[in-house]
CSV table of C-alpha atoms in Angstrom, one decimal:
chain,number,residue,atom,x,y,z
A,293,MET,CA,-97.2,59.6,220.9
A,294,THR,CA,-97.0,59.8,224.5
A,295,ASP,CA,-100.4,61.0,226.3
A,296,LEU,CA,-100.1,64.0,228.6
A,297,SER,CA,-103.8,64.6,228.9
A,298,HIS,CA,-103.4,63.8,232.4
A,299,VAL,CA,-100.7,66.7,232.8
A,300,ARG,CA,-102.9,69.5,230.9
A,301,GLN,CA,-106.3,68.7,233.0
A,302,GLY,CA,-103.9,69.2,236.5
A,303,ALA,CA,-102.2,72.5,234.9
A,304,LEU,CA,-105.6,73.4,233.9
A,305,ALA,CA,-107.9,73.1,237.4
A,306,PRO,CA,-108.3,75.7,239.9
A,307,GLY,CA,-105.7,76.7,242.6
A,308,ASN,CA,-102.2,75.9,242.0
A,309,GLY,CA,-102.9,74.0,239.1
A,310,ALA,CA,-99.9,74.4,237.3
A,311,ASP,CA,-97.8,73.1,240.3
A,312,MET,CA,-99.7,70.3,240.6
A,313,ALA,CA,-99.3,69.6,237.0
A,314,GLU,CA,-95.4,69.6,237.3
A,315,ALA,CA,-95.1,67.4,240.4
A,316,MET,CA,-97.3,65.2,238.0
A,317,MET,CA,-94.6,65.9,234.6
A,318,ALA,CA,-91.8,65.2,237.1
A,319,GLU,CA,-92.9,61.6,238.2
A,320,THR,CA,-93.6,60.7,234.8
A,321,GLY,CA,-90.3,59.8,233.9
A,322,LEU,CA,-90.2,61.0,230.8
A,323,ARG,CA,-88.2,64.1,231.6
A,324,ILE,CA,-84.7,64.5,230.5
A,325,GLU,CA,-82.3,65.4,233.5
A,326,GLY,CA,-81.3,68.7,232.9
A,327,GLU,CA,-77.4,68.8,232.6
A,328,ARG,CA,-77.7,65.6,230.0
A,329,ARG,CA,-80.0,68.7,228.0
A,330,ARG,CA,-78.4,71.7,228.6
A,331,GLY,CA,-78.8,74.3,226.1
A,332,ARG,CA,-81.7,72.6,224.4
A,333,GLY,CA,-85.3,73.6,223.7
A,334,ALA,CA,-87.0,70.2,224.9
A,335,ALA,CA,-86.5,68.4,228.1
A,336,LEU,CA,-88.6,65.1,226.4
A,337,ASN,CA,-87.6,62.5,224.2
A,338,THR,CA,-90.4,60.4,223.8
A,339,ALA,CA,-90.9,58.1,221.4
A,340,GLY,CA,-91.9,59.2,217.7
A,341,ARG,CA,-95.9,58.2,216.7
A,342,PHE,CA,-94.9,55.2,214.4
A,343,GLU,CA,-93.1,53.3,217.4
A,344,PRO,CA,-94.7,50.2,218.8
A,345,VAL,CA,-93.2,51.1,222.2
A,346,THR,CA,-91.7,53.8,224.2
A,347,ARG,CA,-89.3,54.2,227.2
A,348,THR,CA,-89.1,56.1,230.2
A,349,ILE,CA,-86.0,56.8,232.6
A,350,GLU,CA,-86.4,55.1,235.8
A,351,ASP,CA,-83.9,55.3,238.4
A,352,ASP,CA,-82.4,51.1,239.6
A,353,GLY,CA,-81.5,52.5,242.9
A,354,TRP,CA,-77.1,52.6,241.8
A,355,GLN,CA,-77.1,56.1,240.9
A,356,SER,CA,-76.8,54.6,236.5
A,357,LEU,CA,-78.7,58.0,235.7
A,358,GLU,CA,-75.5,60.4,236.4
A,359,ASP,CA,-73.7,58.3,234.2
A,360,LEU,CA,-75.3,58.5,231.2
A,361,PRO,CA,-74.1,60.9,228.2
A,362,GLU,CA,-75.5,64.6,227.6
A,363,PHE,CA,-76.8,64.9,224.6
A,364,LYS,CA,-74.6,65.8,221.6
A,365,THR,CA,-75.5,67.0,217.7
A,366,GLU,CA,-74.8,64.1,215.5
A,367,VAL,CA,-75.0,64.5,212.1
A,368,GLN,CA,-75.3,61.7,209.8
A,369,VAL,CA,-75.2,61.8,206.0
A,370,GLU,CA,-78.6,61.4,203.7
A,371,LYS,CA,-78.6,60.4,200.2
A,372,PRO,CA,-82.1,61.5,198.7
A,373,ARG,CA,-82.9,60.3,195.0
A,374,SER,CA,-84.2,63.9,194.5
A,375,VAL,CA,-84.3,67.3,197.0
A,376,ILE,CA,-87.1,69.4,195.3
A,377,THR,CA,-90.5,69.0,197.4
A,378,ARG,CA,-93.4,70.1,196.3
A,379,ASN,CA,-96.9,70.8,197.9
A,380,ASP,CA,-100.1,72.4,196.5
A,381,SER,CA,-100.6,73.9,199.9
A,382,PRO,CA,-103.2,77.1,199.7
A,383,ASP,CA,-101.5,78.4,202.6
A,384,LEU,CA,-98.3,79.1,201.1
A,385,ASN,CA,-97.1,81.1,198.3
A,386,PHE,CA,-94.5,79.1,196.7
A,387,ASP,CA,-95.3,74.9,195.2
A,388,ARG,CA,-91.8,73.7,195.5
A,389,SER,CA,-88.8,73.9,198.4
A,390,VAL,CA,-85.3,72.3,199.0
A,391,ASN,CA,-84.1,71.3,202.8
A,392,PRO,CA,-80.4,70.9,202.8
A,393,TYR,CA,-80.8,69.5,206.3
A,394,ARG,CA,-83.6,67.2,208.2
A,395,GLY,CA,-83.4,67.9,212.1
A,396,CYS,CA,-82.6,71.3,213.4
A,397,GLU,CA,-80.2,72.5,216.0
A,398,HIS,CA,-81.5,75.4,216.9
A,399,GLY,CA,-84.1,73.9,219.1
A,400,CYS,CA,-87.1,76.1,218.7
A,401,ILE,CA,-89.5,74.2,221.1
A,402,TYR,CA,-92.4,75.6,219.0
A,403,CYS,CA,-91.2,73.9,215.5
A,404,PHE,CA,-93.7,72.5,213.2
A,405,ALA,CA,-91.3,70.4,211.8
A,406,ARG,CA,-90.3,68.0,214.6
A,407,PRO,CA,-93.1,65.5,214.0
A,408,THR,CA,-91.2,65.1,211.0
A,409,HIS,CA,-88.4,63.3,212.2
A,410,ALA,CA,-90.9,60.2,213.0
A,411,TYR,CA,-90.7,59.1,210.0
A,412,VAL,CA,-86.8,58.0,210.4
A,413,GLY,CA,-87.9,56.5,213.6
A,414,LEU,CA,-86.6,59.1,216.0
A,415,SER,CA,-88.4,61.5,218.6
A,416,ALA,CA,-89.8,64.8,217.9
A,417,GLY,CA,-87.8,65.8,221.4
A,418,LEU,CA,-84.5,65.9,222.2
A,419,ASP,CA,-83.6,64.0,219.0
A,420,PHE,CA,-85.1,66.3,216.1
A,421,GLU,CA,-81.9,68.9,218.0
A,422,THR,CA,-79.6,66.5,218.3
A,423,LYS,CA,-79.9,63.6,215.6
A,424,LEU,CA,-79.4,65.6,211.9
A,425,PHE,CA,-79.2,64.5,208.4
A,426,ALA,CA,-77.1,66.4,206.1
A,427,LYS,CA,-77.3,65.8,202.7
A,428,PRO,CA,-74.1,67.0,200.8
A,429,ASP,CA,-75.2,65.9,197.2
A,430,ALA,CA,-78.1,68.5,197.4
A,431,ALA,CA,-76.6,70.9,194.9
A,432,ARG,CA,-75.7,68.1,192.9
A,433,LEU,CA,-79.1,66.4,192.5
A,434,LEU,CA,-80.5,70.4,192.4
A,435,GLU,CA,-78.7,70.9,189.4
A,436,ARG,CA,-79.7,67.5,187.6
A,437,GLU,CA,-83.4,68.3,188.4
A,438,LEU,CA,-83.5,71.9,187.4
A,439,SER,CA,-81.9,70.8,184.0
A,440,LYS,CA,-84.8,68.3,183.2
A,441,PRO,CA,-86.6,68.7,180.1
A,442,GLY,CA,-90.0,70.5,180.6
A,443,TYR,CA,-88.8,72.0,183.9
A,444,LYS,CA,-90.9,75.0,184.8
A,445,VAL,CA,-89.8,78.0,186.7
A,446,ARG,CA,-91.0,78.9,190.2
A,447,PRO,CA,-89.7,80.7,193.1
A,448,LEU,CA,-87.8,78.1,195.2
A,449,ALA,CA,-87.8,78.2,198.8
A,450,LEU,CA,-85.1,77.4,200.8
A,451,GLY,CA,-85.8,77.1,204.7
A,452,THR,CA,-89.4,75.6,205.0
A,453,ASN,CA,-88.7,72.7,206.9
A,454,THR,CA,-85.6,73.2,209.1
A,455,ASP,CA,-83.4,75.9,209.2
A,456,PRO,CA,-80.6,76.2,206.0
A,457,TYR,CA,-78.6,78.1,208.5
A,458,GLN,CA,-78.1,76.2,211.4
A,459,PRO,CA,-75.5,75.8,213.3
A,460,ILE,CA,-73.5,72.5,211.3
A,461,GLU,CA,-74.0,74.9,207.8
A,462,LYS,CA,-70.7,76.6,208.7
A,463,GLU,CA,-68.9,73.4,208.7
A,464,TRP,CA,-71.1,71.4,206.1
A,465,ARG,CA,-71.9,74.4,203.8
A,466,ILE,CA,-74.7,72.7,201.7
A,467,THR,CA,-76.9,76.0,202.2
A,468,ARG,CA,-74.3,77.7,199.7
A,469,GLN,CA,-73.7,75.1,197.4
A,470,ILE,CA,-77.4,75.0,196.3
A,471,ILE,CA,-77.5,79.2,196.0
A,472,GLU,CA,-74.5,79.0,194.1
A,473,VAL,CA,-76.3,76.6,191.4
A,474,LEU,CA,-79.0,78.9,191.4
A,475,LYS,CA,-77.4,81.9,190.8
A,476,GLU,CA,-75.2,80.2,188.1
A,477,ALA,CA,-79.2,79.4,186.6
A,478,ASP,CA,-80.8,82.6,187.2
A,479,HIS,CA,-83.1,80.6,189.3
A,480,PRO,CA,-85.9,82.6,192.0
A,481,LEU,CA,-85.1,82.3,195.6
A,482,MET,CA,-87.1,82.5,198.3
A,483,ILE,CA,-85.1,82.6,202.0
A,484,VAL,CA,-86.4,82.1,205.2
A,485,THR,CA,-84.2,81.6,208.3
A,486,LYS,CA,-83.4,82.9,211.9
A,487,SER,CA,-80.1,82.6,211.5
A,488,ALA,CA,-77.4,85.9,211.2
A,489,LEU,CA,-75.2,83.6,209.3
A,490,VAL,CA,-77.0,84.2,205.8
A,491,THR,CA,-74.9,87.2,205.7
A,492,ARG,CA,-71.7,85.2,205.0
A,493,ASP,CA,-73.8,84.7,201.2
A,494,ILE,CA,-74.3,88.3,200.7
A,495,ASP,CA,-71.6,88.1,197.8
A,496,LEU,CA,-73.9,85.7,196.3
A,497,LEU,CA,-77.4,87.1,197.1
A,498,ALA,CA,-76.8,90.5,196.2
A,499,PRO,CA,-76.1,89.8,192.4
A,500,MET,CA,-79.0,87.8,192.5
A,501,ALA,CA,-81.3,90.9,194.2
A,502,GLU,CA,-80.2,93.4,191.3
A,503,LYS,CA,-81.9,90.5,189.1
A,504,GLY,CA,-85.0,90.7,191.0
A,505,LEU,CA,-84.1,87.1,191.8
A,506,VAL,CA,-84.2,86.7,195.9
A,507,ARG,CA,-85.8,87.7,198.9
A,508,VAL,CA,-84.9,86.4,202.4
A,509,GLY,CA,-87.0,86.6,205.4
A,510,MET,CA,-85.9,86.9,208.8
A,511,SER,CA,-87.5,85.3,211.8
A,512,VAL,CA,-87.4,87.4,215.1
A,513,THR,CA,-90.2,86.1,217.6
A,514,THR,CA,-89.4,87.8,220.5
A,515,LEU,CA,-87.0,90.9,221.1
A,516,ASP,CA,-86.5,89.5,224.5
A,517,ARG,CA,-83.2,87.7,225.0
A,518,LYS,CA,-84.3,85.7,228.2
A,519,LEU,CA,-87.2,84.4,226.3
A,520,ALA,CA,-85.3,83.9,222.8
A,521,ARG,CA,-83.1,81.2,224.6
A,522,ALA,CA,-85.3,79.8,226.6
A,523,MET,CA,-87.4,79.3,223.4
A,524,GLU,CA,-84.9,79.5,220.5
A,525,PRO,CA,-81.6,77.9,222.7
A,526,ARG,CA,-79.5,77.7,219.7
A,527,CYS,CA,-80.6,80.1,217.6
A,528,SER,CA,-79.1,84.2,216.7
A,529,THR,CA,-79.7,86.5,219.3
A,530,PRO,CA,-83.0,89.3,218.5
A,531,PRO,CA,-80.1,92.0,218.0
A,532,LYS,CA,-77.7,89.6,215.8
A,533,ARG,CA,-81.3,88.9,213.7
A,534,LEU,CA,-81.9,92.7,213.6
A,535,GLU,CA,-78.6,93.3,212.3
A,536,ALA,CA,-78.8,90.4,210.0
A,537,ILE,CA,-82.4,92.5,208.2
A,538,ARG,CA,-79.8,95.6,208.6
A,539,ALA,CA,-77.1,94.3,206.7
A,540,LEU,CA,-78.9,92.4,203.6
A,541,SER,CA,-81.2,95.4,203.2
A,542,ASP,CA,-77.6,98.0,202.5
A,543,ALA,CA,-76.5,95.0,200.1
A,544,GLY,CA,-79.7,95.9,198.1
A,545,ILE,CA,-81.3,92.4,199.2
A,546,PRO,CA,-85.0,92.5,199.7
A,547,THR,CA,-85.7,91.6,203.5
A,548,SER,CA,-88.9,90.5,205.3
A,549,VAL,CA,-89.7,90.2,209.2
A,550,LEU,CA,-91.7,86.8,210.0
A,551,MET,CA,-93.2,86.9,213.2
A,552,SER,CA,-93.5,83.5,213.3
A,553,PRO,CA,-95.2,82.4,215.9
A,554,ILE,CA,-97.1,84.7,217.8
A,555,ILE,CA,-98.1,83.2,221.0
A,556,PRO,CA,-100.8,84.3,222.7
A,557,ALA,CA,-99.6,85.8,226.1
A,558,LEU,CA,-96.3,85.1,225.8
A,559,ASN,CA,-94.9,87.3,222.6
A,560,ASP,CA,-98.1,89.1,221.4
A,561,HIS,CA,-97.5,92.0,223.5
A,562,GLU,CA,-94.3,92.7,221.4
A,563,ILE,CA,-95.7,92.9,217.8
A,564,GLU,CA,-95.5,96.6,217.1
A,565,ARG,CA,-92.3,96.3,218.8
A,566,VAL,CA,-91.0,93.7,217.0
A,567,LEU,CA,-92.4,95.0,213.9
A,568,ASP,CA,-90.9,98.7,214.5
A,569,SER,CA,-87.8,97.4,215.2
A,570,ALA,CA,-87.7,95.4,212.2
A,571,LYS,CA,-88.2,98.3,209.7
A,572,ALA,CA,-85.8,100.7,211.3
A,573,ALA,CA,-83.3,97.7,210.6
A,574,GLY,CA,-84.5,98.2,207.0
A,575,ALA,CA,-87.3,95.5,206.3
A,576,GLY,CA,-89.6,96.3,204.0
A,577,GLU,CA,-92.7,93.4,204.4
A,578,ALA,CA,-93.9,91.7,207.2
A,579,SER,CA,-95.9,88.9,207.8
A,580,TYR,CA,-97.1,86.5,211.0
A,581,VAL,CA,-97.9,83.1,211.8
A,582,LEU,CA,-99.9,82.1,215.3
A,583,LEU,CA,-98.5,78.9,217.3
A,584,ARG,CA,-99.2,75.5,215.7
A,585,LEU,CA,-99.1,72.6,217.8
A,586,PRO,CA,-99.5,69.4,216.0
A,587,LEU,CA,-98.9,65.9,217.2
A,588,GLU,CA,-95.7,65.5,219.2
A,589,VAL,CA,-95.5,69.7,219.6
A,590,SER,CA,-98.1,70.2,221.8
A,591,PRO,CA,-96.9,67.5,224.4
A,592,LEU,CA,-93.1,69.3,224.3
A,593,PHE,CA,-94.7,72.8,224.2
A,594,ARG,CA,-97.1,72.3,227.1
A,595,ASP,CA,-93.6,70.6,229.0
A,596,TRP,CA,-91.8,73.7,228.2
A,597,LEU,CA,-94.5,76.4,229.4
A,598,LEU,CA,-94.9,74.3,232.6
A,599,ARG,CA,-90.4,74.3,233.2
A,600,HIS,CA,-90.2,77.9,232.2
A,601,TYR,CA,-93.4,79.7,232.5
A,602,PRO,CA,-96.0,77.9,235.2
A,603,ASP,CA,-98.0,80.7,235.9
A,604,ARG,CA,-98.9,81.5,232.4
A,605,TYR,CA,-99.6,77.8,231.6
A,606,ARG,CA,-103.5,77.9,231.9
A,607,HIS,CA,-103.5,81.8,230.3
A,608,VAL,CA,-101.5,80.7,227.4
A,609,MET,CA,-103.2,77.1,226.5
A,610,SER,CA,-106.7,78.4,227.2
A,611,LEU,CA,-105.7,81.4,224.8
A,612,VAL,CA,-104.2,78.6,222.1
A,613,ARG,CA,-107.1,76.5,222.2
A,614,SER,CA,-110.0,79.1,221.8
A,615,MET,CA,-108.1,80.5,218.5
A,616,ARG,CA,-108.4,76.3,217.7
A,617,GLY,CA,-112.2,75.5,218.0
A,618,GLY,CA,-111.0,73.9,221.5
A,619,LYS,CA,-108.4,72.2,220.6
A,620,ASP,CA,-105.0,72.4,220.8
A,621,TYR,CA,-104.3,72.9,217.0
A,622,ASP,CA,-106.8,72.6,213.6
A,623,ALA,CA,-104.7,71.7,210.4
A,624,GLU,CA,-107.7,73.1,208.5
A,625,PHE,CA,-106.2,75.1,205.6
A,626,GLY,CA,-106.6,78.1,206.0
A,627,LYS,CA,-107.6,78.6,209.7
A,628,ARG,CA,-104.0,76.4,210.2
A,629,MET,CA,-101.5,79.6,209.8
A,630,LYS,CA,-104.2,83.0,211.4
A,631,GLY,CA,-106.7,80.5,213.6
A,632,ALA,CA,-109.7,81.3,214.2
A,633,GLY,CA,-112.3,83.5,216.7
A,634,PRO,CA,-111.7,86.6,218.1
A,635,TYR,CA,-108.6,86.5,219.8
A,636,ALA,CA,-107.4,85.3,216.4
A,637,TRP,CA,-109.0,88.2,214.4
A,638,GLN,CA,-107.8,90.7,217.4
A,639,ILE,CA,-103.7,89.8,216.5
A,640,GLY,CA,-104.6,90.0,212.6
A,641,ARG,CA,-106.1,93.4,213.2
A,642,ARG,CA,-102.9,94.7,215.4
A,643,PHE,CA,-100.5,93.4,213.0
A,644,ASP,CA,-101.7,94.9,209.7
A,645,LEU,CA,-102.3,97.9,211.7
A,646,ALA,CA,-98.8,98.5,212.7
A,647,ALA,CA,-97.2,97.3,209.1
A,648,LYS,CA,-100.0,99.7,207.6
A,649,ARG,CA,-98.5,102.7,210.0
A,650,LEU,CA,-94.8,101.5,209.3
A,651,GLU,CA,-95.8,101.3,205.4
A,652,LEU,CA,-94.7,97.8,205.5
A,653,ASN,CA,-96.4,95.5,202.6
A,654,THR,CA,-96.9,98.4,200.4
A,655,ASN,CA,-94.6,97.6,197.6
A,656,ARG,CA,-94.4,93.4,197.7
A,657,ARG,CA,-91.9,92.5,194.9
A,658,THR,CA,-92.7,89.5,192.6
A,659,LEU,CA,-89.3,87.3,191.7
A,660,ASN,CA,-88.4,87.3,188.3
A,661,SER,CA,-88.5,83.9,186.8
A,662,ASP,CA,-87.6,85.1,183.3
A,663,LEU,CA,-83.9,84.9,183.0
A,664,PHE,CA,-83.7,80.9,184.1
A,665,THR,CA,-81.3,79.4,182.1
A,666,PRO,CA,-81.1,75.1,182.5
A,667,PRO,CA,-77.8,74.2,184.2
A,668,SER,CA,-75.0,72.5,182.2
A,669,GLY,CA,-72.7,71.4,184.3
A,670,ALA,CA,-70.7,68.4,185.6
A,671,GLY,CA,-73.8,66.6,187.4
A,672,VAL,CA,-76.1,67.3,185.0
A,673,GLN,CA,-73.6,65.8,182.3
A,674,LEU,CA,-73.3,62.5,184.6
A,675,ALA,CA,-76.7,61.8,184.2
A,676,LEU,CA,-76.4,61.2,180.9
A,677,PHE,CA,-74.6,58.2,181.0
């Protein structure tokens, strides 16, 4: 992982420190030229933390940089042996999940999942947004795993690492295939997304909701279209997400709003407004997560701040560290989602008061795990041979 501490120190210096840091960052050769990354969130593509070397871009005087191709979305097929990922985190309300894709075209600059691309030798920066992996066998593998003797039913989360409804889902339809398997088995399901594409599958989700088998969490980080465009370049716009909440709610599907992440001095002033809008659209529950900057996400986010909000850089990062024990990030269980300190307490108090005023979270629903029937489809039968 590239060390950008010199940039951080310059940005926190008195006077025009942000301008100094911006100039220093531009001189490093780490940034990708604007036209090559148009429509993407990250501007860096440094090597993953497990790679022995890193590369920077240098102009050799022959104007060769102008000939470099732009970053286009590439999708490779991944063939895992299993698709259910399990966890024992006390911070999460589920212990198993499925991710149809690795990497995410949405390009959210703050995405905590970016560092996972290092496990396949790729960058958490632009590679994470452009070099994607699809798992077309996911539904068949899930069907097989659900049919194993001794399988204990608990809600399965879809979209915990990367968004199951990112743009490539329109073509690959892996998420829909997974939901079809879960619907046939009457298996409880939780979905988290930033995409209005989820409304495409209302025909599957509505019957599941009637049995108490599903709920959907729609992430709405801001209502500011300009901020959303810069921070989440290929996500559905904020109005589209609110429309999706309305469509899901009208179909009888329990829907919650997730303000994730809350970024101090950037979108925290919108807490009450986001909850008001989501409630009006039909959301019944609400939750939030503070900005998380693990591993490679920290330099990517700091560079993004310098490019889009240089005047706020010093203030934002100062508040972030005040909630993370003086560091960019604290991964300790119990603190990583909500932070610590006076400012974190203030955010939590504001959120709770707004949710209480709007009567959100007053009737939390528990998904039904009593109807499950092990699958017996073709994928299961093949496993016997």
